[in-house]
XYZ file of C-alpha atoms in Angstrom:
400
model
C 169.296 46.124 69.156
C 172.053 45.214 67.059
C 173.097 41.606 67.593
C 176.538 39.965 66.917
C 177.180 36.126 66.925
C 180.433 34.707 68.215
C 181.633 31.459 67.760
C 182.065 29.156 70.771
C 185.976 30.021 70.527
C 185.191 33.586 70.607
C 183.008 33.394 73.583
C 185.038 31.314 75.634
C 187.809 33.957 75.270
C 185.675 36.883 76.530
C 184.455 35.721 79.359
C 187.086 37.423 81.931
C 186.789 40.659 81.065
C 186.294 44.088 82.604
C 182.819 45.357 83.653
C 181.341 49.225 82.181
C 178.364 51.005 82.558
C 177.123 53.164 80.053
C 173.948 55.030 79.476
C 172.677 54.840 75.836
C 169.508 56.754 74.256
C 168.680 54.857 70.983
C 165.527 54.376 68.582
C 163.161 52.114 70.133
C 161.050 49.658 67.845
C 157.919 51.837 69.176
C 159.030 55.067 67.323
C 159.795 56.348 70.803
C 163.271 56.737 72.554
C 164.539 54.302 75.020
C 167.207 55.627 77.852
C 168.772 52.815 79.529
C 171.944 51.978 81.678
C 174.058 48.691 80.399
C 175.904 46.869 82.898
C 178.158 43.949 82.106
C 178.785 41.589 84.838
C 182.496 41.559 85.671
C 182.641 38.025 87.106
C 180.298 34.546 87.055
C 178.016 34.776 89.558
C 178.559 32.277 93.194
C 179.075 28.568 92.332
C 180.644 29.222 88.807
C 177.553 29.834 87.345
C 177.471 32.621 84.448
C 174.708 34.361 82.761
C 175.526 33.364 79.145
C 176.771 30.110 77.944
C 176.571 28.366 74.762
C 174.734 25.223 74.317
C 176.135 22.135 71.774
C 172.756 21.620 70.322
C 172.510 24.293 67.345
C 169.701 26.661 67.424
C 168.184 24.902 63.414
C 167.798 21.443 65.569
C 164.937 23.162 68.024
C 164.116 26.117 65.901
C 163.376 24.049 62.446
C 160.329 23.988 60.626
C 159.543 27.170 62.339
C 159.169 26.241 65.616
C 158.205 28.679 68.138
C 156.913 29.594 71.976
C 154.362 32.232 72.345
C 153.274 33.189 76.154
C 150.343 35.858 76.822
C 149.981 37.179 80.552
C 147.560 39.528 82.164
C 149.408 42.691 83.939
C 147.331 43.636 87.070
C 148.428 47.319 88.124
C 148.243 47.535 91.666
C 145.830 50.586 93.289
C 146.934 53.291 95.407
C 150.491 54.581 95.438
C 151.875 54.528 91.760
C 155.215 51.988 91.842
C 157.673 50.794 89.491
C 157.376 48.096 87.190
C 160.396 45.512 86.661
C 160.705 42.644 84.115
C 163.431 40.163 83.247
C 163.454 37.711 80.664
C 166.250 34.622 80.183
C 166.583 32.234 77.575
C 168.528 30.879 74.837
C 168.603 31.964 71.444
C 165.981 34.787 70.409
C 163.977 36.123 72.990
C 161.280 39.099 72.641
C 159.162 40.492 75.174
C 156.433 43.314 75.075
C 153.929 44.875 77.176
C 150.542 45.276 75.288
C 147.659 47.367 76.038
C 144.012 46.522 74.589
C 140.779 48.809 73.990
C 138.538 49.546 76.823
C 136.169 46.954 77.632
C 138.018 44.157 75.983
C 138.529 41.571 79.197
C 141.555 39.331 79.402
C 139.635 36.431 78.199
C 138.971 38.145 74.945
C 142.692 38.605 74.053
C 144.286 35.311 75.875
C 146.415 33.169 73.946
C 146.691 29.314 73.898
C 148.919 28.321 71.324
C 148.079 24.660 72.131
C 144.895 24.817 70.215
C 146.123 26.855 67.341
C 146.031 24.910 63.845
C 147.238 26.898 61.351
C 149.841 29.525 63.045
C 150.858 31.680 60.281
C 147.100 32.911 58.552
C 144.273 32.118 60.826
C 145.838 31.606 64.307
C 148.788 34.168 64.567
C 146.726 37.192 62.932
C 143.625 36.323 64.616
C 145.416 37.227 67.770
C 148.210 38.475 68.335
C 147.480 42.458 67.869
C 143.719 41.745 67.917
C 142.032 44.976 69.778
C 145.371 45.968 70.826
C 146.143 49.889 70.202
C 149.794 50.557 72.018
C 152.544 48.732 73.393
C 156.182 49.181 74.958
C 159.132 47.048 74.145
C 160.088 44.468 77.514
C 163.553 42.795 77.720
C 164.899 41.318 74.294
C 168.060 39.999 72.915
C 169.343 37.711 70.644
C 172.029 34.798 70.666
C 172.482 32.053 68.439
C 173.069 29.085 69.736
C 173.543 30.965 73.674
C 171.760 32.013 76.115
C 171.608 35.346 78.284
C 169.478 37.532 80.903
C 168.053 40.892 80.685
C 166.662 42.745 83.136
C 164.805 46.246 83.186
C 163.693 48.627 85.691
C 160.802 50.908 84.416
C 160.642 54.140 86.354
C 157.648 55.494 88.204
C 155.946 57.107 84.557
C 155.160 53.889 83.416
C 152.982 53.320 86.413
C 151.559 56.442 86.180
C 150.457 55.793 82.627
C 149.693 52.118 83.167
C 147.423 53.241 86.132
C 145.621 55.648 83.918
C 144.894 53.259 81.247
C 143.891 50.427 83.721
C 141.426 53.143 85.303
C 139.948 53.695 81.682
C 139.545 50.221 80.926
C 141.950 48.497 79.448
C 143.530 45.094 79.772
C 147.110 45.169 79.601
C 149.240 42.138 79.196
C 152.710 41.172 78.409
C 153.867 38.550 75.423
C 156.923 36.635 75.570
C 158.094 35.131 71.990
C 161.089 32.546 71.672
C 162.394 31.198 68.386
C 165.663 32.020 65.826
C 166.384 34.284 64.307
C 163.548 37.125 64.942
C 159.404 37.554 65.135
C 157.557 38.602 62.207
C 157.593 42.106 61.443
C 153.572 42.985 62.895
C 155.034 41.531 66.355
C 156.581 45.415 66.584
C 152.767 46.399 65.978
C 152.972 49.327 63.371
C 149.713 50.690 63.372
C 149.217 50.785 59.924
C 149.866 46.952 59.505
C 148.558 45.107 62.330
C 148.379 41.995 60.277
C 150.711 39.774 58.307
C 149.149 39.073 54.404
C 148.035 36.034 53.982
C 151.111 34.690 51.439
C 153.563 36.251 53.631
C 156.329 33.681 53.987
C 156.750 33.321 57.994
C 158.879 30.470 58.461
C 159.229 31.234 62.135
C 155.586 30.874 63.182
C 154.490 27.431 61.448
C 154.908 25.060 64.665
C 154.543 25.420 68.019
C 157.744 24.045 70.292
C 156.307 21.468 72.806
C 159.716 20.439 74.268
C 161.392 21.559 77.811
C 161.370 24.915 78.465
C 163.658 27.128 76.910
C 163.251 30.697 78.698
C 161.612 32.345 81.819
C 160.017 35.534 82.799
C 159.592 37.067 85.906
C 158.040 40.330 86.814
C 156.348 42.341 89.544
C 155.747 46.041 90.689
C 157.628 48.007 93.529
C 156.622 50.413 95.764
C 158.250 53.621 95.791
C 159.766 54.628 99.599
C 158.069 58.129 100.037
C 160.624 60.797 101.191
C 160.102 63.526 104.234
C 162.260 65.044 106.723
C 164.530 62.169 107.298
C 164.025 59.255 105.935
C 166.481 55.504 105.938
C 165.748 52.691 103.503
C 167.307 50.437 100.892
C 164.699 50.799 98.501
C 165.904 51.733 95.084
C 162.822 53.740 94.445
C 161.926 57.135 96.031
C 159.393 59.656 95.775
C 159.154 63.177 97.096
C 155.912 64.791 97.215
C 155.052 67.954 95.789
C 154.378 70.528 98.856
C 154.760 73.509 96.485
C 157.640 74.805 97.362
C 161.573 73.973 96.775
C 163.401 70.730 97.411
C 166.577 70.324 99.440
C 167.862 66.493 99.252
C 170.516 65.084 100.841
C 171.691 61.196 100.896
C 174.336 59.602 103.372
C 175.109 55.952 103.596
C 178.229 53.922 105.174
C 178.527 51.504 101.640
C 182.130 51.260 100.735
C 181.362 52.300 96.884
C 178.907 55.701 96.462
C 175.432 54.597 95.127
C 174.714 56.875 91.951
C 171.166 59.087 92.215
C 169.059 59.561 89.023
C 166.430 62.374 89.516
C 163.482 62.579 87.375
C 160.012 64.909 87.208
C 156.703 62.675 86.638
C 153.135 64.098 85.566
C 150.890 62.573 88.465
C 147.312 60.965 86.734
C 148.376 61.292 83.154
C 145.962 61.263 80.481
C 145.730 57.155 79.139
C 147.565 58.957 76.018
C 150.119 60.670 77.400
C 153.685 58.553 77.394
C 155.970 61.406 78.095
C 158.884 61.660 79.797
C 161.811 64.082 79.796
C 164.375 61.346 80.861
C 166.618 62.302 83.704
C 166.351 66.092 84.661
C 170.009 66.103 86.427
C 172.623 67.220 83.818
C 175.564 66.388 86.407
C 176.319 62.858 87.995
C 174.775 62.867 91.719
C 176.267 59.994 94.372
C 175.153 59.171 98.014
C 177.469 60.675 100.362
C 179.875 58.378 102.234
C 179.387 60.474 105.640
C 176.957 59.693 108.965
C 176.092 63.763 109.686
C 173.521 65.378 107.557
C 175.828 68.767 107.959
C 178.598 66.886 106.211
C 176.482 65.667 103.198
C 176.246 67.597 99.674
C 172.688 69.520 99.631
C 171.102 68.945 96.321
C 168.897 71.779 95.525
C 165.655 71.739 93.198
C 163.394 74.330 91.867
C 159.307 73.742 92.851
C 158.000 71.106 90.925
C 154.675 72.302 88.489
C 151.182 71.581 90.123
C 150.696 68.107 88.925
C 154.272 66.855 88.966
C 156.529 65.402 91.445
C 160.410 64.538 91.895
C 161.471 60.555 91.763
C 164.730 59.513 92.513
C 166.368 56.146 91.065
C 169.629 54.588 92.731
C 172.211 53.176 91.067
C 174.206 50.118 92.377
C 175.667 48.609 89.646
C 178.553 46.884 91.293
C 175.578 44.923 93.429
C 174.001 41.834 93.100
C 171.459 43.253 91.134
C 170.085 40.224 89.313
C 170.570 36.389 89.697
C 170.089 33.876 86.402
C 170.833 30.484 85.333
C 172.844 29.240 82.207
C 170.997 26.063 81.837
C 166.950 25.038 81.143
C 164.526 26.507 81.806
C 167.388 29.840 82.113
C 165.757 31.319 85.267
C 166.527 34.885 85.002
C 164.840 37.540 88.179
C 165.602 39.916 90.207
C 169.219 39.410 92.676
C 169.409 40.005 96.366
C 170.079 43.927 95.588
C 168.060 44.313 92.324
C 165.331 46.199 94.197
C 167.255 47.194 97.441
C 170.667 47.915 98.194
C 172.911 46.541 100.452
C 173.518 49.542 102.500
C 170.957 51.577 104.374
C 170.732 55.011 102.526
C 169.319 57.987 105.131
C 167.854 60.729 102.964
C 166.978 64.388 104.258
C 164.851 66.906 103.039
C 165.599 69.466 105.423
C 166.925 72.891 104.216
C 170.248 74.331 105.164
C 168.137 76.580 107.395
C 167.126 73.592 109.582
C 170.651 71.780 109.556
C 173.552 73.113 108.213
C 174.761 72.933 104.671
C 178.889 72.506 105.587
C 179.702 70.577 102.210
C 178.384 72.767 100.014
C 175.397 72.617 97.436
C 174.645 71.709 94.408
C 171.965 73.655 92.574
C 170.454 70.892 89.976
C 167.629 73.520 89.024
C 167.224 76.975 89.692
C 163.766 77.630 87.973
C 160.696 74.657 87.557
C 161.480 72.438 84.678
C 159.873 73.131 81.510
C 157.073 69.963 80.904
C 155.844 71.284 77.826
C 158.630 69.230 75.642
C 158.974 65.567 76.404
C 159.764 63.155 74.250
C 157.358 60.123 73.721
C 159.567 57.373 75.698
C 159.026 55.358 78.426
C 162.023 55.094 80.953
C 164.180 52.857 81.869
C 167.035 51.511 83.230
C 168.381 47.729 82.213
C 170.956 45.693 83.484
C 171.582 43.158 80.241
C 174.138 40.192 80.021
C 173.963 38.836 76.835
C 177.047 37.859 74.089
C 175.661 41.498 72.088
C 176.681 43.035 75.356
C 180.124 41.497 75.610
C 181.197 42.363 71.998
C 179.611 45.933 71.925
C 181.726 46.921 75.077
C 184.625 45.740 73.524
C 184.411 47.213 69.840
C 183.558 50.538 72.003
C 186.083 50.693 74.760
């Protein structure tokens, strides 16, 4: 992520700015591509709180002598229906998070980290624990704001849940790592396969002393089961799944929301091989929206070709204009899902009725007229994120 540092006065001048929404495909540090939607808040949350701030205390006074915070937490993959994973992190200065997969038959106790017992972070403790027994990772919410704070939330799509479930069934332990310091973690935080350890003479001034002061960051995460669509269903769930019945799909969506919800469609492989991290990204080449009607016959019909055997369609709802996240601008900088982070404010009714079953008076949109090609997937993990930091603000102004 490109980081821009702004002065206190520049920040104050930027606060009352307009909103934007953009889809980005940028190189990620696990040699993959990550597609995300970044949304900047248009105004402070209720009670005058904001998702970013500048503190009077400088970062050097806190992170001097190479102080850092490192926390590892176990991730338990739910059984049953594949679920969507979400992750939020808030804090000041530099925040880095990652999801790690460890070799089969390695228990969490084997890879747990307790920095309170560390004596020599640079050589012995850091190298002996950070990437030991790990074989893959996925970047999570991360940002850097010198002397300021931020809140970053990400919604991962069902393919991540499928992939993690396959690895969990294969005996792999899964965990997240949360790292905070200034300005950045050592290079092997990014887990290059050819260099998992720092050399003994590495000048890692950023990891010399464990920080023991008041909490300056927070993490929240969880799973969201999708609503299963069939016939006519009404729900506020942002995650939806369409079961593969072997035939084409006609989807219609209706709501009385005063603003139209966006629709992003995906095609995922069910029960992939543990090594298969493929993702073709959104499959709709055009923008799709929920119709503001109440009669199914007056809603636009979105037509999808039959999904290949072993695959299924899923839907994710975009509601950038609702309260997706909630955060605080004081320690411990809480950051988590808002009232509409996992659900929409207004009900959405979905219909899988064909035009023969319910007339398509509003016309049709052919999303796919032939089965999608699933052989050329890119190594990516589908995600949608809301990042509220100074870097996001400045980037928006530079590209406006």
